[in-house]
Short mmCIF file of C-alpha atoms and ligand atoms in Angstrom, two decimals:
data_model
loop_
_atom_site.label_atom_id
_atom_site.label_comp_id
_atom_site.label_asym_id
_atom_site.label_seq_id
_atom_site.Cartn_x
_atom_site.Cartn_y
_atom_site.Cartn_z
CA UNK A 1 84.40 87.98 93.26
CA UNK A 2 86.03 90.02 90.55
CA UNK A 3 88.73 87.95 88.87
CA UNK A 4 92.09 89.61 89.34
CA UNK A 5 95.19 89.62 87.19
CA UNK A 6 97.86 87.49 88.85
CA UNK A 7 100.33 89.83 90.54
CA UNK A 8 103.55 90.62 88.70
CA UNK A 9 106.51 88.94 90.44
CA UNK A 10 108.60 91.26 92.59
CA UNK A 11 111.54 93.16 91.14
CA UNK A 12 114.18 94.30 93.63
CA UNK A 13 115.76 97.01 91.49
CA UNK A 14 115.36 98.91 88.24
CA UNK A 15 118.54 100.03 86.48
CA UNK A 16 118.28 102.56 83.68
CA UNK A 17 121.32 102.98 81.44
CA UNK A 18 121.44 106.64 80.52
CA UNK A 19 125.09 107.66 80.43
CA UNK A 20 125.57 107.46 76.67
CA UNK A 21 126.52 110.50 74.66
CA UNK A 22 123.75 110.22 72.11
CA UNK A 23 126.15 111.53 69.46
CA UNK A 24 123.71 111.00 66.62
CA UNK A 25 121.22 113.46 68.11
CA UNK A 26 123.77 116.25 67.44
CA UNK A 27 122.52 118.13 70.47
CA UNK A 28 123.84 120.03 73.45
CA UNK A 29 120.98 118.40 75.41
CA UNK A 30 121.70 114.87 76.65
CA UNK A 31 119.79 112.39 74.52
CA UNK A 32 117.60 110.99 77.31
CA UNK A 33 116.35 114.48 78.18
CA UNK A 34 114.80 115.16 74.78
CA UNK A 35 111.05 115.51 75.30
CA UNK A 36 108.24 113.82 73.45
CA UNK A 37 104.59 113.49 74.33
CA UNK A 38 104.91 115.33 77.64
CA UNK A 39 107.90 113.55 79.16
CA UNK A 40 111.59 113.18 78.56
CA UNK A 41 112.75 109.90 77.03
CA UNK A 42 114.06 108.99 80.46
CA UNK A 43 110.74 110.00 82.03
CA UNK A 44 108.89 107.57 79.75
CA UNK A 45 111.21 104.71 80.69
CA UNK A 46 110.85 105.44 84.41
CA UNK A 47 107.06 105.70 84.06
CA UNK A 48 106.95 102.30 82.34
CA UNK A 49 108.92 100.73 85.19
CA UNK A 50 106.99 102.55 87.91
CA UNK A 51 104.23 99.93 88.42
CA UNK A 52 106.90 97.36 89.37
CA UNK A 53 107.34 99.36 92.61
CA UNK A 54 110.95 98.27 92.84
CA UNK A 55 112.59 99.23 96.11
CA UNK A 56 115.64 100.65 94.33
CA UNK A 57 115.89 102.64 91.10
CA UNK A 58 119.35 103.41 89.79
CA UNK A 59 120.02 105.63 86.78
CA UNK A 60 123.50 105.49 85.29
CA UNK A 61 124.48 109.01 84.25
CA UNK A 62 127.51 110.31 82.41
CA UNK A 63 127.14 112.53 79.37
CA UNK A 64 125.37 115.72 80.46
CA UNK A 65 125.43 114.42 83.98
CA UNK A 66 124.39 117.64 85.80
CA UNK A 67 121.39 118.14 83.54
CA UNK A 68 120.27 114.52 83.87
CA UNK A 69 120.68 114.55 87.64
CA UNK A 70 118.76 117.83 87.90
CA UNK A 71 115.96 116.37 85.81
CA UNK A 72 115.87 113.23 87.97
CA UNK A 73 115.50 115.33 91.12
CA UNK A 74 112.41 116.84 89.53
CA UNK A 75 110.69 113.80 88.10
CA UNK A 76 111.96 110.91 90.26
CA UNK A 77 113.53 112.16 93.47
CA UNK A 78 113.65 108.60 94.79
CA UNK A 79 115.88 107.42 91.92
CA UNK A 80 119.58 107.23 92.57
CA UNK A 81 122.02 108.55 89.99
CA UNK A 82 125.24 106.56 89.59
CA UNK A 83 128.09 108.20 87.73
CA UNK A 84 129.86 106.49 84.83
CA UNK A 85 132.77 108.87 84.19
CA UNK A 86 133.86 107.29 80.96
CA UNK A 87 131.41 105.61 78.61
CA UNK A 88 133.04 102.23 78.26
CA UNK A 89 129.89 100.46 77.14
CA UNK A 90 126.52 99.25 78.41
CA UNK A 91 128.16 96.34 80.27
CA UNK A 92 130.40 98.75 82.15
CA UNK A 93 127.38 100.93 82.98
CA UNK A 94 125.47 97.91 84.33
CA UNK A 95 128.49 96.86 86.42
CA UNK A 96 128.71 100.28 88.07
CA UNK A 97 124.97 100.26 88.77
CA UNK A 98 125.11 96.91 90.56
CA UNK A 99 128.25 97.93 92.47
CA UNK A 100 126.31 100.94 93.76
CA UNK A 101 123.81 98.63 95.53
CA UNK A 102 126.14 95.98 96.99
CA UNK A 103 123.58 94.13 99.10
CA UNK A 104 121.12 93.76 96.25
CA UNK A 105 119.60 90.30 95.74
CA UNK A 106 116.78 88.98 93.59
CA UNK A 107 115.47 90.13 90.26
CA UNK A 108 116.79 93.22 88.48
CA UNK A 109 115.33 95.01 85.47
CA UNK A 110 117.96 96.62 83.25
CA UNK A 111 116.71 98.99 80.60
CA UNK A 112 118.20 101.35 78.04
CA UNK A 113 117.30 104.98 78.71
CA UNK A 114 116.47 105.64 75.06
CA UNK A 115 113.34 103.48 74.73
CA UNK A 116 110.51 106.02 75.07
CA UNK A 117 107.76 103.77 73.69
CA UNK A 118 108.23 101.02 76.23
CA UNK A 119 104.98 100.35 78.12
CA UNK A 120 104.41 99.04 81.62
CA UNK A 121 102.43 96.07 80.26
CA UNK A 122 105.38 94.99 78.12
CA UNK A 123 107.79 95.11 81.05
CA UNK A 124 105.32 93.27 83.24
CA UNK A 125 104.89 90.53 80.64
CA UNK A 126 108.68 90.16 80.47
CA UNK A 127 109.04 89.94 84.26
CA UNK A 128 106.17 87.43 84.51
CA UNK A 129 107.62 85.23 81.75
CA UNK A 130 111.06 85.39 83.35
CA UNK A 131 109.78 84.22 86.72
CA UNK A 132 107.47 81.63 85.14
CA UNK A 133 110.33 80.01 83.21
CA UNK A 134 112.68 80.17 86.20
CA UNK A 135 115.29 81.89 84.04
CA UNK A 136 118.54 83.45 85.16
CA UNK A 137 118.23 86.08 82.43
CA UNK A 138 115.42 86.98 80.04
CA UNK A 139 115.74 89.52 77.26
CA UNK A 140 112.93 91.44 75.53
CA UNK A 141 113.04 91.01 71.76
CA UNK A 142 111.02 92.01 68.73
CA UNK A 143 110.70 91.05 65.07
CA UNK A 144 111.26 94.21 63.09
CA UNK A 145 111.17 94.98 59.38
CA UNK A 146 114.47 96.85 59.49
CA UNK A 147 116.96 95.63 62.10
CA UNK A 148 119.76 97.94 60.95
CA UNK A 149 122.13 98.93 63.75
CA UNK A 150 120.56 96.71 66.39
CA UNK A 151 121.78 93.65 68.27
CA UNK A 152 120.50 90.38 66.73
CA UNK A 153 119.02 87.52 68.76
CA UNK A 154 120.74 84.25 67.81
CA UNK A 155 118.60 81.18 68.52
CA UNK A 156 119.53 77.56 67.95
CA UNK A 157 117.57 74.84 66.14
CA UNK A 158 115.11 74.28 68.99
CA UNK A 159 114.45 78.01 69.29
CA UNK A 160 116.36 78.64 72.51
CA UNK A 161 118.33 81.87 72.74
CA UNK A 162 122.08 81.41 72.41
CA UNK A 163 123.55 84.90 72.13
CA UNK A 164 123.08 88.55 71.25
CA UNK A 165 125.37 89.75 68.50
CA UNK A 166 125.84 93.43 67.74
CA UNK A 167 125.42 94.28 64.07
CA UNK A 168 129.00 95.47 63.65
CA UNK A 169 130.28 92.13 65.00
CA UNK A 170 127.75 89.94 63.17
CA UNK A 171 128.34 87.50 60.31
CA UNK A 172 126.27 88.04 57.13
CA UNK A 173 123.98 85.18 58.23
CA UNK A 174 123.44 86.78 61.61
CA UNK A 175 122.75 90.14 60.00
CA UNK A 176 119.85 88.53 58.14
CA UNK A 177 118.13 87.84 61.47
CA UNK A 178 115.21 90.19 62.07
CA UNK A 179 114.66 89.43 65.73
CA UNK A 180 116.45 92.14 67.67
CA UNK A 181 117.49 92.95 71.22
CA UNK A 182 115.26 95.65 72.70
CA UNK A 183 117.76 96.61 75.37
CA UNK A 184 115.44 95.48 78.20
CA UNK A 185 116.59 92.63 80.42
CA UNK A 186 115.45 90.93 83.64
CA UNK A 187 117.93 88.82 85.50
CA UNK A 188 119.16 87.54 88.80
CA UNK A 189 121.34 90.12 90.53
CA UNK A 190 124.02 87.72 91.72
CA UNK A 191 124.34 85.94 88.36
CA UNK A 192 124.49 89.28 86.53
CA UNK A 193 127.22 90.56 88.83
CA UNK A 194 129.26 87.42 88.28
CA UNK A 195 128.83 87.38 84.50
CA UNK A 196 129.50 91.13 84.16
CA UNK A 197 132.81 90.50 85.89
CA UNK A 198 133.80 88.16 83.06
CA UNK A 199 132.85 90.07 79.90
CA UNK A 200 135.62 91.49 77.72
CA UNK A 201 135.91 94.28 75.21
CA UNK A 202 137.08 92.15 72.30
CA UNK A 203 134.60 93.62 69.81
CA UNK A 204 134.49 96.14 66.99
CA UNK A 205 133.92 99.08 69.38
CA UNK A 206 136.30 97.89 72.11
CA UNK A 207 133.48 98.36 74.62
CA UNK A 208 132.09 96.24 77.42
CA UNK A 209 128.76 94.96 76.12
CA UNK A 210 125.94 94.14 78.50
CA UNK A 211 124.66 91.89 75.76
CA UNK A 212 127.64 89.53 76.14
CA UNK A 213 126.32 88.49 79.56
CA UNK A 214 123.62 86.44 77.87
CA UNK A 215 126.04 84.27 75.88
CA UNK A 216 128.20 83.74 78.97
CA UNK A 217 125.26 82.49 81.02
CA UNK A 218 124.30 80.17 78.17
CA UNK A 219 127.78 78.59 78.15
CA UNK A 220 127.47 78.12 81.91
CA UNK A 221 124.33 76.10 81.19
CA UNK A 222 122.04 78.51 83.01
CA UNK A 223 118.46 79.01 81.81
CA UNK A 224 118.16 82.05 79.54
CA UNK A 225 115.18 83.20 77.49
CA UNK A 226 113.92 85.74 75.01
CA UNK A 227 110.37 87.14 75.08
CA UNK A 228 108.95 88.84 72.01
CA UNK A 229 107.14 92.12 72.60
CA UNK A 230 103.46 92.09 71.51
CA UNK A 231 103.87 95.40 69.76
CA UNK A 232 107.26 95.77 68.04
CA UNK A 233 106.87 99.57 68.32
CA UNK A 234 107.40 99.23 72.07
CA UNK A 235 111.06 98.41 71.74
CA UNK A 236 112.11 101.06 69.26
CA UNK A 237 115.08 103.05 70.51
CA UNK A 238 115.71 106.63 69.57
CA UNK A 239 119.11 107.63 68.27
CA UNK A 240 118.63 110.67 66.04
CA UNK A 241 116.14 113.46 65.37
CA UNK A 242 114.33 111.55 62.65
CA UNK A 243 113.72 108.67 65.00
CA UNK A 244 112.65 111.17 67.64
CA UNK A 245 109.99 112.53 65.28
CA UNK A 246 108.87 108.97 64.47
CA UNK A 247 108.65 107.97 68.13
CA UNK A 248 106.75 111.17 68.94
CA UNK A 249 104.23 110.39 66.22
CA UNK A 250 103.80 106.80 67.41
CA UNK A 251 103.30 107.92 70.99
CA UNK A 252 100.72 110.48 69.88
CA UNK A 253 98.88 107.90 67.76
CA UNK A 254 98.62 105.67 70.82
CA UNK A 255 97.26 108.49 72.99
CA UNK A 256 94.68 109.54 70.36
CA UNK A 257 93.68 105.93 69.75
CA UNK A 258 92.91 105.48 73.39
CA UNK A 259 90.99 108.77 73.54
CA UNK A 260 88.90 107.91 70.50
CA UNK A 261 88.13 104.46 71.91
CA UNK A 262 86.97 106.15 75.12
CA UNK A 263 84.55 108.44 73.25
CA UNK A 264 86.50 111.59 72.40
CA UNK A 265 86.01 113.01 68.89
CA UNK A 266 89.32 113.81 67.20
CA UNK A 267 88.53 115.50 63.90
CA UNK A 268 92.06 115.30 62.49
CA UNK A 269 94.44 112.92 64.29
CA UNK A 270 97.29 114.04 62.06
CA UNK A 271 97.34 117.59 63.42
CA UNK A 272 96.15 116.90 66.98
CA UNK A 273 98.82 116.40 69.66
CA UNK A 274 97.98 115.22 73.15
CA UNK A 275 100.61 114.57 75.81
CA UNK A 276 100.49 111.31 77.74
CA UNK A 277 100.01 113.46 80.85
CA UNK A 278 96.86 115.22 79.57
CA UNK A 279 93.30 113.98 80.11
CA UNK A 280 90.20 114.30 77.93
CA UNK A 281 86.71 113.14 78.89
CA UNK A 282 84.34 111.32 76.55
CA UNK A 283 82.27 113.54 74.27
CA UNK A 284 84.83 116.30 74.19
CA UNK A 285 85.64 117.41 70.65
CA UNK A 286 89.14 118.22 69.44
CA UNK A 287 89.30 120.27 66.25
CA UNK A 288 92.28 120.19 63.85
CA UNK A 289 95.49 121.82 65.03
CA UNK A 290 94.85 121.27 68.74
CA UNK A 291 97.68 120.66 71.22
CA UNK A 292 96.85 119.54 74.76
CA UNK A 293 100.06 119.65 76.74
CA UNK A 294 101.26 118.98 80.27
CA UNK A 295 98.53 118.41 82.83
CA UNK A 296 95.77 119.85 80.63
CA UNK A 297 92.35 118.33 81.35
CA UNK A 298 89.34 118.76 79.06
CA UNK A 299 85.88 117.90 80.38
CA UNK A 300 82.95 116.28 78.61
CA UNK A 301 81.19 118.31 75.94
CA UNK A 302 83.98 120.86 75.67
CA UNK A 303 85.24 121.89 72.23
CA UNK A 304 88.90 122.77 71.71
CA UNK A 305 90.32 124.14 68.48
CA UNK A 306 90.86 124.59 65.71
CA UNK A 307 94.46 125.74 66.11
CA UNK A 308 94.73 125.99 69.87
CA UNK A 309 97.54 125.21 72.30
CA UNK A 310 96.64 124.47 75.92
CA UNK A 311 99.34 123.94 78.54
CA UNK A 312 98.55 122.83 82.13
CA UNK A 313 95.00 124.09 81.65
CA UNK A 314 91.61 122.92 82.86
CA UNK A 315 88.64 123.21 80.51
CA UNK A 316 85.20 122.68 82.07
CA UNK A 317 82.14 120.91 80.73
CA UNK A 318 80.67 122.45 77.60
CA UNK A 319 83.32 125.17 77.41
CA UNK A 320 84.93 126.17 74.13
CA UNK A 321 88.41 127.38 73.22
CA UNK A 322 88.86 128.52 69.62
CA UNK A 323 92.20 129.51 67.96
CA UNK A 324 93.84 130.45 71.24
CA UNK A 325 96.99 130.03 73.32
CA UNK A 326 96.22 129.10 76.94
CA UNK A 327 98.79 128.58 79.69
CA UNK A 328 98.06 127.49 83.25
CA UNK A 329 94.45 128.66 83.15
CA UNK A 330 91.09 127.39 84.34
CA UNK A 331 88.28 127.76 81.82
CA UNK A 332 85.04 127.16 83.69
CA UNK A 333 82.04 125.16 82.46
CA UNK A 334 80.24 126.77 79.49
CA UNK A 335 82.89 129.51 79.32
CA UNK A 336 84.11 130.61 75.89
CA UNK A 337 87.58 131.63 74.80
CA UNK A 338 88.68 133.04 71.45
CA UNK A 339 89.09 133.29 68.65
CA UNK A 340 92.62 134.70 69.10
CA UNK A 341 92.85 134.94 72.88
CA UNK A 342 96.01 134.64 74.96
CA UNK A 343 95.35 133.35 78.49
CA UNK A 344 98.36 133.33 80.78
CA UNK A 345 98.94 131.63 84.13
CA UNK A 346 96.52 132.43 86.93
CA UNK A 347 93.60 133.13 84.62
CA UNK A 348 90.37 131.67 86.02
CA UNK A 349 87.15 131.99 84.09
CA UNK A 350 84.00 131.14 86.05
CA UNK A 351 81.00 129.39 84.55
CA UNK A 352 79.73 131.05 81.38
CA UNK A 353 82.44 133.73 81.30
CA UNK A 354 83.71 134.97 77.94
CA UNK A 355 87.14 136.10 76.77
CA UNK A 356 87.00 137.14 73.14
CA UNK A 357 89.13 138.21 70.21
CA UNK A 358 92.58 139.73 70.83
CA UNK A 359 92.28 139.68 74.60
CA UNK A 360 95.24 138.87 76.85
CA UNK A 361 94.69 137.87 80.48
CA UNK A 362 97.07 137.09 83.32
CA UNK A 363 96.44 136.36 86.99
CA UNK A 364 92.83 137.36 86.41
CA UNK A 365 89.57 136.04 87.79
CA UNK A 366 86.57 136.62 85.56
CA UNK A 367 83.28 135.98 87.37
CA UNK A 368 80.24 134.04 86.27
CA UNK A 369 78.78 135.27 82.97
CA UNK A 370 81.15 138.24 82.82
CA UNK A 371 82.52 139.18 79.43
CA UNK A 372 85.76 140.62 78.06
CA UNK A 373 84.76 140.44 74.43
CA UNK A 374 87.38 142.37 72.45
CA UNK A 375 90.91 143.81 72.28
CA UNK A 376 91.70 144.10 75.99
CA UNK A 377 94.45 143.40 78.50
CA UNK A 378 93.31 142.07 81.88
CA UNK A 379 96.19 141.58 84.31
CA UNK A 380 96.11 141.15 88.11
CA UNK A 381 92.35 141.55 88.32
CA UNK A 382 89.24 140.25 89.99
CA UNK A 383 86.04 140.77 88.03
CA UNK A 384 82.67 139.99 89.67
CA UNK A 385 79.67 138.35 88.03
CA UNK A 386 77.67 139.65 85.08
CA UNK A 387 80.15 142.44 84.30
CA UNK A 388 81.04 143.68 80.81
CA UNK A 389 84.45 145.03 79.98
CA UNK A 390 84.20 147.25 76.88
CA UNK A 391 86.46 146.87 73.86
CA UNK A 392 90.06 148.05 74.17
CA UNK A 393 89.99 148.30 77.96
CA UNK A 394 93.41 148.02 79.60
CA UNK A 395 94.00 146.98 83.19
CA UNK A 396 97.06 149.17 83.79
CA UNK A 397 98.70 146.92 86.38
CA UNK A 398 102.37 147.88 86.20
CA UNK A 399 103.87 151.17 87.38
CA UNK A 400 107.33 150.26 86.14
CA UNK A 401 108.33 148.80 89.49
CA UNK A 402 105.48 146.77 90.98
CA UNK A 403 102.27 145.10 89.83
CA UNK A 404 98.96 146.25 91.32
CA UNK A 405 95.50 144.73 91.55
CA UNK A 406 92.18 145.93 90.12
CA UNK A 407 88.85 144.85 91.55
CA UNK A 408 85.67 145.12 89.48
CA UNK A 409 82.31 144.45 91.17
CA UNK A 410 79.24 142.57 90.00
CA UNK A 411 77.30 143.84 86.96
CA UNK A 412 79.78 146.62 86.28
CA UNK A 413 79.85 148.21 82.80
CA UNK A 414 83.33 149.35 81.82
CA UNK A 415 83.08 151.64 78.77
CA UNK A 416 85.22 151.01 75.71
CA UNK A 417 88.80 152.21 75.87
CA UNK A 418 88.86 152.62 79.64
CA UNK A 419 92.27 152.64 81.32
CA UNK A 420 91.93 151.17 84.82
CA UNK A 421 95.04 152.38 86.62
CA UNK A 422 95.71 149.92 89.46
CA UNK A 423 95.35 149.72 92.36
CA UNK A 424 91.72 150.65 91.84
CA UNK A 425 88.28 149.32 92.69
CA UNK A 426 85.04 149.76 90.75
CA UNK A 427 82.01 149.06 92.93
CA UNK A 428 79.03 146.85 92.12
CA UNK A 429 76.79 148.09 89.36
CA UNK A 430 79.04 151.07 88.51
CA UNK A 431 79.72 152.38 85.00
CA UNK A 432 82.74 154.04 83.43
CA UNK A 433 82.43 156.35 80.44
CA UNK A 434 84.19 155.30 77.24
CA UNK A 435 87.71 156.64 76.99
CA UNK A 436 88.09 157.28 80.72
CA UNK A 437 91.34 157.00 82.60
CA UNK A 438 90.22 155.72 86.00
CA UNK A 439 92.79 156.48 88.68
CA UNK A 440 90.60 156.48 91.80
CA UNK A 441 87.96 154.14 93.14
CA UNK A 442 84.44 154.28 91.69
CA UNK A 443 81.65 153.84 94.26
CA UNK A 444 78.91 151.29 93.64
CA UNK A 445 76.30 152.52 91.21
CA UNK A 446 78.25 155.63 90.11
CA UNK A 447 79.12 156.66 86.55
CA UNK A 448 82.80 157.63 86.39
CA UNK A 449 83.76 160.07 83.65
CA UNK A 450 87.46 160.84 83.44
CA UNK A 451 88.22 162.39 80.08
CA UNK A 452 88.65 165.86 78.59
CA UNK A 453 85.33 167.48 77.57
CA UNK A 454 84.86 167.77 73.81
CA UNK A 455 85.43 171.15 72.07
CA UNK A 456 84.40 171.78 68.40
CA UNK A 457 86.34 174.50 66.56
CA UNK A 458 83.90 175.66 63.88
CA UNK A 459 85.24 176.27 60.35
CA UNK A 460 88.73 174.99 61.18
CA UNK A 461 89.01 172.78 58.09
CA UNK A 462 87.96 175.53 55.66
CA UNK A 463 90.54 177.89 57.19
CA UNK A 464 93.47 175.58 57.78
CA UNK A 465 93.02 172.91 55.08
CA UNK A 466 91.65 174.82 52.17
CA UNK A 467 91.82 173.09 48.79
CA UNK A 468 91.65 169.59 50.26
CA UNK A 469 88.79 167.16 49.55
CA UNK A 470 87.87 167.55 53.24
CA UNK A 471 87.52 171.34 52.83
CA UNK A 472 85.44 170.85 49.66
CA UNK A 473 83.18 168.34 51.42
CA UNK A 474 82.80 170.73 54.35
CA UNK A 475 81.96 173.68 52.02
CA UNK A 476 79.35 171.57 50.17
CA UNK A 477 77.75 170.57 53.48
CA UNK A 478 77.66 174.23 54.59
CA UNK A 479 76.01 175.39 51.37
CA UNK A 480 73.42 172.58 51.57
CA UNK A 481 72.64 173.69 55.08
CA UNK A 482 72.28 177.36 53.85
CA UNK A 483 69.91 176.30 51.05
CA UNK A 484 67.80 174.34 53.50
CA UNK A 485 67.15 177.49 55.53
C1 UD1 B 501 122.07 98.64 72.40
C2 UD1 B 501 122.34 97.14 72.47
C3 UD1 B 501 121.73 96.49 71.25
C4 UD1 B 501 120.23 96.77 71.20
C5 UD1 B 501 119.97 98.29 71.26
C6 UD1 B 501 118.49 98.53 71.42
C7 UD1 B 501 124.48 96.96 73.60
C8 UD1 B 501 125.91 96.64 73.45
N1 UD1 B 501 123.75 96.91 72.49
O1 UD1 B 501 122.69 99.14 71.25
O2 UD1 B 501 121.93 95.08 71.29
O3 UD1 B 501 119.69 96.22 70.03
O4 UD1 B 501 120.64 98.88 72.38
O5 UD1 B 501 118.19 99.89 71.30
O6 UD1 B 501 124.04 97.22 74.70
N2 UD1 B 501 125.06 103.41 77.85
C9 UD1 B 501 125.63 103.79 79.05
N3 UD1 B 501 126.98 103.79 79.15
C10 UD1 B 501 127.79 103.42 78.12
C11 UD1 B 501 127.20 103.03 76.90
C12 UD1 B 501 125.82 103.05 76.80
O7 UD1 B 501 124.94 104.14 80.00
O8 UD1 B 501 129.01 103.41 78.31
C13 UD1 B 501 123.60 103.43 77.74
C14 UD1 B 501 123.09 104.41 76.70
O9 UD1 B 501 122.81 105.67 77.29
C15 UD1 B 501 121.85 103.72 76.18
C16 UD1 B 501 122.11 102.24 76.42
O10 UD1 B 501 123.19 102.16 77.31
O11 UD1 B 501 120.68 104.08 76.91
C17 UD1 B 501 122.47 101.53 75.11
O12 UD1 B 501 123.59 102.19 74.54
P1 UD1 B 501 123.61 102.62 73.00
O13 UD1 B 501 124.90 103.17 72.69
O14 UD1 B 501 122.40 103.39 72.68
O15 UD1 B 501 123.53 101.16 72.37
P2 UD1 B 501 122.95 100.73 70.97
O16 UD1 B 501 124.02 100.81 69.95
O17 UD1 B 501 121.69 101.42 70.69
CA1 CA B 502 120.44 103.07 71.47
#
């Protein structure tokens, strides 16, 4: 038998407090919607609570309510928004949340919405410790170097938690405490409801503090505890843009750490950014300046970078993407992209295909071993296998009103500077002459020539540009030719 982790005790509901203004962000975007590492702050908190599989998830919304509710519908349609019209404090927010689920019994997790580094394992350890100790309320804490602005955990001589005191209400002795309240609590629903009904707003901010519940339960003689987070980084909140940058960096360091442990080479962790939602297989190599965003997935043996941004993109085994911007594309195994390519959504490169320098593609399938090596635009196209698209070819897909499709067969040779005016089809094995404007279909195996024949006007430069270096060079060439006769 494989030894299993003991199951995490059940949690009936998760309550996320996300109604606060976030004044210090100085933003028109609600604080909890600011993104980092591929999710919003709120998205990270919900993801950390997800493994608890709580039957009910409530998110208290207020500031920027429409935006937060819209975001919730996208990322957590099962979560229930509860409106806090006026931000009268975290205690008031928690009260409204519990009122919204009147029949709720059992254990509740309450968590601040601005804790993007919180991990599932940390929450699970808190819930397990809470149940193990038979507590009424357990608070997540951490020892931090700089506790400025945070609630302090007051313990008595035997180490048991007595109260949480906000910094602005703390005595100088209490301010010296470095163990802080993370803003993550597990407690019994009924006891929380009762205690929340008794808290007051007799504090420096005149707000109802969720944190006061702890002290109240202590005076009632109920069992209350504090569990220190293993990694103090987990509990860091995020109140302004500098903290946002710090949290983003920490999150990224964690992602890269895990990737490197799993066998991914990261040449320069300082300039490599990988979202928590992206995936990279062992033996992939990430060069400096690489960003892997959204649902991007990079397979084994692929090389990405330097200086490349990939969004929602799949990179196959052994493929390479160099100095390029790639959105919603599939880069097949052994395919090569760049340098300086721009791949837009709907681009699909088959095995061994090549998209080279200064090429833009959109909604384009490039078949096995086919090449678009230089300076081209390929939009709304299907290209067969083994084809070559000459430099400066444009797939003319837009007539000013609608987009049209171009189909290129297998082993086609499109000459340089061909305009393919869609809708148009070039049959298998066909050629187009350089500089052609192709407006009608080319049958398989044909050579299409669609350009004005060349005309040389002899002596034009001597007559019309006399006295210029060009005319002198032309005269010298003419006299050399005469002498040679
Ligand atoms: C809070 C804690 C503090 C803790 C810190 C951890 C309180 C009173 N203090 O302080 O002990 O150390 O978090 O980061 O809780 N909110 C509402 N409605 C409101 C007020 C707040 O939903 O009326 C939400 C906020 O959106 C936020 C959370 O509650 O997610 C905490 O509020 P915030 O103002 O950020 O409290 P802090 O001062 O950070
Ligand atoms: Ca906060």
